[in-house]
């Protein structure tokens, strides 16, 4: 009984995912409320009808109470979590008790993260995003939604079964020599060869990594690449898993597995689809200048959509086509979110894949667009706050922007229809803002700011969503080059293949700890500064027996681990960095602490208290720990601060003193400089 | 904006509830029905009407939609700034909103308490609204709400505890004496159970904490009244120290009271057996096991002997929820007359409660006489004028009402005119007399049973007894209960008065809170100041841990530590205890260390709390 729905303020469904049970409930209820004799309409219409009162009430409360709903619960323990991101309302529902409120909120944020990775800065324009998420063409819509649904299912499956997605940190395969060899291979052979090939069509491999199921065997970033954020890496692993689901749980394949295996192999490739014409665009040809501000904002937008219909060609899915992903890039001059990359996921064997991330030749455009967007956004905020032209500082930068934007538009070339629109809106903006005798930088400029932002997003969309140049020269690593990379990696790992597949299931095991830590049942240790985690494997399938035994006992321990993580997050959210719990037959501990680079333990500091409905604590959807480190580092200037977490589960009969000693030993030994955990 | 408004009106500390409303969806069914017609009561009453309408209509709409999707009523509804407990029943929707810091369990508990209180004194909600004017009932909601919020500290917001006298300061013999008084009263078979209160705090009780709390609301009312008037106010054969009111118990409450082992046979009511041996159990819950149906024949007499009651509405003067309108009417008539003739002329020192009873009875009277031939059609067109009139009377009463009603301000903000455009179907339904009795028990799962709450006040001390309704007409029983307890009560009062209400538990180098889940009592050495600093780290931690304990049955103990404070919490089936050690060095790196002071909290708590009578071993 699960559901996730994205709706616009006007109660239009932008995306929905339901499990079978929820779908049936909706159908039954809809059937009951309809006059008999009518055939059931599309499910999309049913779900939108059923949720419409909630969605409309949400906007009413926002408008009139300037507050918003965050959750509902019912007497039979159904939970509804609601969150509004700009113009999109996300609603997640659970009616089977398997997810708590926090889980639902996390799911919403993860969904948003995946949409950002797929659509980049288009998400910054509500109007564009709505159109992107809900293509007019029903077939396209079905394909897009199916893709998003399977991503969501893959995520849910990983979150429920994989410890690294439980704590949202990357798990490395612990085999130092092999890891080292592989990194060397990636650096000196693979990436070097690819980047020196002419067949790369202007693309440049920035990052390359090898995944064994969800675990990282080796990761290499080229020298001029910025670090890949943990959040992005986790999102990419979800995408890779979605493309090539691993059958770790062969014994009990979940329905999601079956579906995603059959539904989304490499052949069902997702390429962002163009938006066809808008139905109510009859008056869109009105001249922009004369109309009242409100329409100015809407007009160019609709026009754009209509025009783009002519330029976009629906290309057939192509297995060698990369996925466009939008990832964060941190450069010396700042942080650039949602920069376009191409992702090549090359399967080596079932369960093992090589992933390449390349920088695309036109990515400089994205950077400019982002700078302009940021500038207009700041300007709009300032104007909204009533800071009038007196803010000379703002004007200065705007003059700066003026020159740059002029150049930018010229460089785009007039051939692109989208850039013509941008040019028009920009000319209008300049007329209003810079012409003497006009109003200058006043509130009247706000609609123009909005229009500029929309147009910039439109340009961005044009550049990175539609393979405009594809007709002549496909901008991607040539299929042959991809094949070569695949073969090289296969050759490298052929002898290790079976070992790796087994190793990934039993990366480290509790057996090795039992002697030193009697009474210890399980632990998870996370280095939040690097976004990596270590935990004994918790394999609970019938076939592979872990130390915990199999079946119900292991399942029970697993549920305890999952419960503990969510409990400690709740305390962390409220500012508690140490928690110990005596619960039934178990004793749980949780510690979060800071160290400097030399391993010196730093004084515990205040941890901010967050409201209940704040973004979930983790690294995938919203990097809480990055914020925490920044917050903590304020008092430790000039010192690199690291953040660690340790969770342990002991038998409750063990004296607390011993338990705490164990924790201390684990905390000090697990992350010794050698990076070689106890084995 | 609303928040700001409220903050000005009330000290932020004493505010437990930000919003409370009761909305009757049955009044707003057609397209043209104004939302305001469905608003039965809205707190804070000075909330602008458009905002009241907004919240009511939105919550009702969302509530219905979610309930349909999940086939179950909505229980909580959260916004970013407020969290609401919701109850939906019979087209009624209650919503109670608190700040998001208050644990959700506590918000839900508060709302249940409030609704139960209302039903305890008024019977079923639907019926109350059929019999009384909205203004009258609004005043009652306000009173119950203000009682539940009054003077309680932040800790009490978390635990919904009973206010008890500080037993560490009181000679245990006095507590024993109080228990004995109650047991003595139970020798009369018409007495179900009782409690003894002193200055609004429980000294001894034979009832469940929930029931005791309900009884205390009435006590607090008569207490404030008594204080202001400086003495007894009503004439009765017992010198005004005795009063009574009709109350309604749920079947389960009644069964619980009657379930205690009772060794006496069901004796006849008119001849209470005097040879009942005193009960030896400490908290005896022995009661008359008289089946309530038996008392039916005697109930008409209760209205014929009003000289023993200062006032008694007898709204639903029936035992088994048999409430035929005609019967009530005659009861009300005679009662009305007799009360009016008995009562001393009302001065400007008129008690709010009494004034209200007047209103209540008047509206009751009018509603039946204006109701036309049907006799049971309550919300007829002609009513609106009566209700307006009532609102004036009521307003006066409130203005003179003193402390209890202060928080509402003088301007009674909800003068909703009655919704004349009543739904046709509703009318038809109302004309059916059987509907009344049907609606009677709808709110609570089980039907409500009318009982009488008898109170005997000796200055600050009150003996409150739940008695069979015909106890009031049974002169012998009343005499017996009154006289057998009078001397003891006087003695007890004299003793309790001398006890200094010293600061509870000298503040040591630690704070603790000990909650007895069975008796709903809280012992703490946290400053008793009402609204004791919600930002206090101990309160915050306790609130979190309490929620956790409530949601996780297997959890036994927990230590949580932030940079500033480490708090230890432990619980058993019967109790929850929270402990924080002050000072000491919390300086640490947050890494696991068995020498860390946080981990010595359990042993410290065990040691320190022994002298507060808390045994954690």
PDB file of N, CA and C in Angstrom, chain B residues 564-603:
ATOM      1  N   UNK B 564      25.588  19.935  25.296  1.00  0.00           N
ATOM      2  CA  UNK B 564      25.400  20.550  26.595  1.00  0.00           C
ATOM      3  C   UNK B 564      24.861  19.647  27.686  1.00  0.00           C
ATOM      4  N   UNK B 565      24.148  18.622  27.330  1.00  0.00           N
ATOM      5  CA  UNK B 565      23.453  17.866  28.365  1.00  0.00           C
ATOM      6  C   UNK B 565      23.379  16.389  28.026  1.00  0.00           C
ATOM      7  N   UNK B 566      23.517  15.573  29.067  1.00  0.00           N
ATOM      8  CA  UNK B 566      23.295  14.140  28.907  1.00  0.00           C
ATOM      9  C   UNK B 566      22.110  13.769  29.772  1.00  0.00           C
ATOM     10  N   UNK B 567      21.136  13.092  29.192  1.00  0.00           N
ATOM     11  CA  UNK B 567      19.933  12.737  29.939  1.00  0.00           C
ATOM     12  C   UNK B 567      19.727  11.233  29.880  1.00  0.00           C
ATOM     13  N   UNK B 568      19.394  10.679  31.033  1.00  0.00           N
ATOM     14  CA  UNK B 568      19.141   9.252  31.140  1.00  0.00           C
ATOM     15  C   UNK B 568      17.650   9.043  31.328  1.00  0.00           C
ATOM     16  N   UNK B 569      17.089   8.113  30.587  1.00  0.00           N
ATOM     17  CA  UNK B 569      15.674   7.805  30.761  1.00  0.00           C
ATOM     18  C   UNK B 569      15.505   6.313  30.920  1.00  0.00           C
ATOM     19  N   UNK B 570      14.620   5.911  31.825  1.00  0.00           N
ATOM     20  CA  UNK B 570      14.369   4.480  31.986  1.00  0.00           C
ATOM     21  C   UNK B 570      12.898   4.283  32.259  1.00  0.00           C
ATOM     22  N   UNK B 571      12.403   3.141  31.866  1.00  0.00           N
ATOM     23  CA  UNK B 571      10.992   2.918  32.121  1.00  0.00           C
ATOM     24  C   UNK B 571      10.705   1.445  32.389  1.00  0.00           C
ATOM     25  N   UNK B 572       9.645   1.257  33.136  1.00  0.00           N
ATOM     26  CA  UNK B 572       9.119  -0.084  33.339  1.00  0.00           C
ATOM     27  C   UNK B 572       7.646  -0.003  32.966  1.00  0.00           C
ATOM     28  N   UNK B 573       6.935  -1.057  33.208  1.00  0.00           N
ATOM     29  CA  UNK B 573       5.516  -1.049  32.877  1.00  0.00           C
ATOM     30  C   UNK B 573       4.803   0.084  33.601  1.00  0.00           C
ATOM     31  N   UNK B 574       5.240   0.347  34.816  1.00  0.00           N
ATOM     32  CA  UNK B 574       4.475   1.253  35.665  1.00  0.00           C
ATOM     33  C   UNK B 574       5.033   2.659  35.735  1.00  0.00           C
ATOM     34  N   UNK B 575       6.252   2.873  35.272  1.00  0.00           N
ATOM     35  CA  UNK B 575       6.829   4.192  35.491  1.00  0.00           C
ATOM     36  C   UNK B 575       7.852   4.579  34.437  1.00  0.00           C
ATOM     37  N   UNK B 576       8.031   5.874  34.322  1.00  0.00           N
ATOM     38  CA  UNK B 576       9.090   6.412  33.472  1.00  0.00           C
ATOM     39  C   UNK B 576       9.888   7.383  34.326  1.00  0.00           C
ATOM     40  N   UNK B 577      11.205   7.294  34.234  1.00  0.00           N
ATOM     41  CA  UNK B 577      12.045   8.175  35.027  1.00  0.00           C
ATOM     42  C   UNK B 577      13.103   8.813  34.136  1.00  0.00           C
ATOM     43  N   UNK B 578      13.315  10.104  34.332  1.00  0.00           N
ATOM     44  CA  UNK B 578      14.311  10.832  33.548  1.00  0.00           C
ATOM     45  C   UNK B 578      15.249  11.558  34.497  1.00  0.00           C
ATOM     46  N   UNK B 579      16.516  11.585  34.157  1.00  0.00           N
ATOM     47  CA  UNK B 579      17.505  12.105  35.088  1.00  0.00           C
ATOM     48  C   UNK B 579      18.607  12.823  34.335  1.00  0.00           C
ATOM     49  N   UNK B 580      18.965  13.983  34.866  1.00  0.00           N
ATOM     50  CA  UNK B 580      20.098  14.706  34.287  1.00  0.00           C
ATOM     51  C   UNK B 580      20.963  15.246  35.405  1.00  0.00           C
ATOM     52  N   UNK B 581      22.252  15.013  35.296  1.00  0.00           N
ATOM     53  CA  UNK B 581      23.196  15.483  36.299  1.00  0.00           C
ATOM     54  C   UNK B 581      23.720  16.839  35.849  1.00  0.00           C
ATOM     55  N   UNK B 582      23.690  17.803  36.768  1.00  0.00           N
ATOM     56  CA  UNK B 582      24.225  19.118  36.404  1.00  0.00           C
ATOM     57  C   UNK B 582      25.720  19.137  36.541  1.00  0.00           C
ATOM     58  N   UNK B 583      26.282  20.158  35.975  1.00  0.00           N
ATOM     59  CA  UNK B 583      27.707  20.397  36.162  1.00  0.00           C
ATOM     60  C   UNK B 583      28.527  19.199  35.744  1.00  0.00           C
ATOM     61  N   UNK B 584      29.527  18.913  36.503  1.00  0.00           N
ATOM     62  CA  UNK B 584      30.424  17.837  36.114  1.00  0.00           C
ATOM     63  C   UNK B 584      31.052  18.206  34.793  1.00  0.00           C
ATOM     64  N   UNK B 585      31.929  17.420  34.326  1.00  0.00           N
ATOM     65  CA  UNK B 585      32.525  17.789  33.050  1.00  0.00           C
ATOM     66  C   UNK B 585      31.842  17.013  31.945  1.00  0.00           C
ATOM     67  N   UNK B 586      31.134  17.758  31.126  1.00  0.00           N
ATOM     68  CA  UNK B 586      30.595  17.126  29.932  1.00  0.00           C
ATOM     69  C   UNK B 586      31.602  17.291  28.811  1.00  0.00           C
ATOM     70  N   UNK B 587      32.752  17.831  29.199  1.00  0.00           N
ATOM     71  CA  UNK B 587      33.782  18.013  28.183  1.00  0.00           C
ATOM     72  C   UNK B 587      34.245  16.643  27.710  1.00  0.00           C
ATOM     73  N   UNK B 588      34.073  16.422  26.491  1.00  0.00           N
ATOM     74  CA  UNK B 588      34.493  15.149  25.931  1.00  0.00           C
ATOM     75  C   UNK B 588      34.500  15.308  24.437  1.00  0.00           C
ATOM     76  N   UNK B 589      34.989  14.331  23.779  1.00  0.00           N
ATOM     77  CA  UNK B 589      35.095  14.461  22.341  1.00  0.00           C
ATOM     78  C   UNK B 589      33.936  13.787  21.631  1.00  0.00           C
ATOM     79  N   UNK B 590      33.046  13.196  22.402  1.00  0.00           N
ATOM     80  CA  UNK B 590      31.914  12.546  21.764  1.00  0.00           C
ATOM     81  C   UNK B 590      32.237  11.144  21.301  1.00  0.00           C
ATOM     82  N   UNK B 591      33.513  10.763  21.422  1.00  0.00           N
ATOM     83  CA  UNK B 591      33.851   9.400  21.034  1.00  0.00           C
ATOM     84  C   UNK B 591      33.510   8.466  22.185  1.00  0.00           C
ATOM     85  N   UNK B 592      33.284   7.218  21.876  1.00  0.00           N
ATOM     86  CA  UNK B 592      32.955   6.283  22.949  1.00  0.00           C
ATOM     87  C   UNK B 592      34.065   6.199  23.982  1.00  0.00           C
ATOM     88  N   UNK B 593      33.693   6.327  25.232  1.00  0.00           N
ATOM     89  CA  UNK B 593      34.663   6.279  26.319  1.00  0.00           C
ATOM     90  C   UNK B 593      33.920   5.857  27.570  1.00  0.00           C
ATOM     91  N   UNK B 594      34.323   4.732  28.130  1.00  0.00           N
ATOM     92  CA  UNK B 594      33.543   4.217  29.246  1.00  0.00           C
ATOM     93  C   UNK B 594      33.737   5.037  30.509  1.00  0.00           C
ATOM     94  N   UNK B 595      34.712   5.949  30.496  1.00  0.00           N
ATOM     95  CA  UNK B 595      34.874   6.792  31.680  1.00  0.00           C
ATOM     96  C   UNK B 595      34.047   8.065  31.570  1.00  0.00           C
ATOM     97  N   UNK B 596      33.396   8.197  30.472  1.00  0.00           N
ATOM     98  CA  UNK B 596      32.576   9.367  30.225  1.00  0.00           C
ATOM     99  C   UNK B 596      31.464   9.461  31.278  1.00  0.00           C
ATOM    100  N   UNK B 597      31.263  10.677  31.782  1.00  0.00           N
ATOM    101  CA  UNK B 597      30.281  10.835  32.860  1.00  0.00           C
ATOM    102  C   UNK B 597      28.865  10.478  32.404  1.00  0.00           C
ATOM    103  N   UNK B 598      28.609  10.616  31.121  1.00  0.00           N
ATOM    104  CA  UNK B 598      27.250  10.321  30.644  1.00  0.00           C
ATOM    105  C   UNK B 598      26.857   8.883  30.968  1.00  0.00           C
ATOM    106  N   UNK B 599      27.833   7.994  30.929  1.00  0.00           N
ATOM    107  CA  UNK B 599      27.502   6.584  31.105  1.00  0.00           C
ATOM    108  C   UNK B 599      27.403   6.176  32.574  1.00  0.00           C
ATOM    109  N   UNK B 600      27.729   7.121  33.454  1.00  0.00           N
ATOM    110  CA  UNK B 600      27.531   6.819  34.874  1.00  0.00           C
ATOM    111  C   UNK B 600      26.172   7.319  35.337  1.00  0.00           C
ATOM    112  N   UNK B 601      25.407   7.902  34.438  1.00  0.00           N
ATOM    113  CA  UNK B 601      24.098   8.433  34.821  1.00  0.00           C
ATOM    114  C   UNK B 601      23.174   7.375  35.421  1.00  0.00           C
ATOM    115  N   UNK B 602      23.106   6.171  34.860  1.00  0.00           N
ATOM    116  CA  UNK B 602      22.186   5.195  35.443  1.00  0.00           C
ATOM    117  C   UNK B 602      22.460   4.933  36.924  1.00  0.00           C
ATOM    118  N   UNK B 603      23.736   4.775  37.296  1.00  0.00           N
ATOM    119  CA  UNK B 603      24.017   4.473  38.708  1.00  0.00           C
ATOM    120  C   UNK B 603      23.772   5.707  39.567  1.00  0.00           C
TER     121      UNK B 603
END
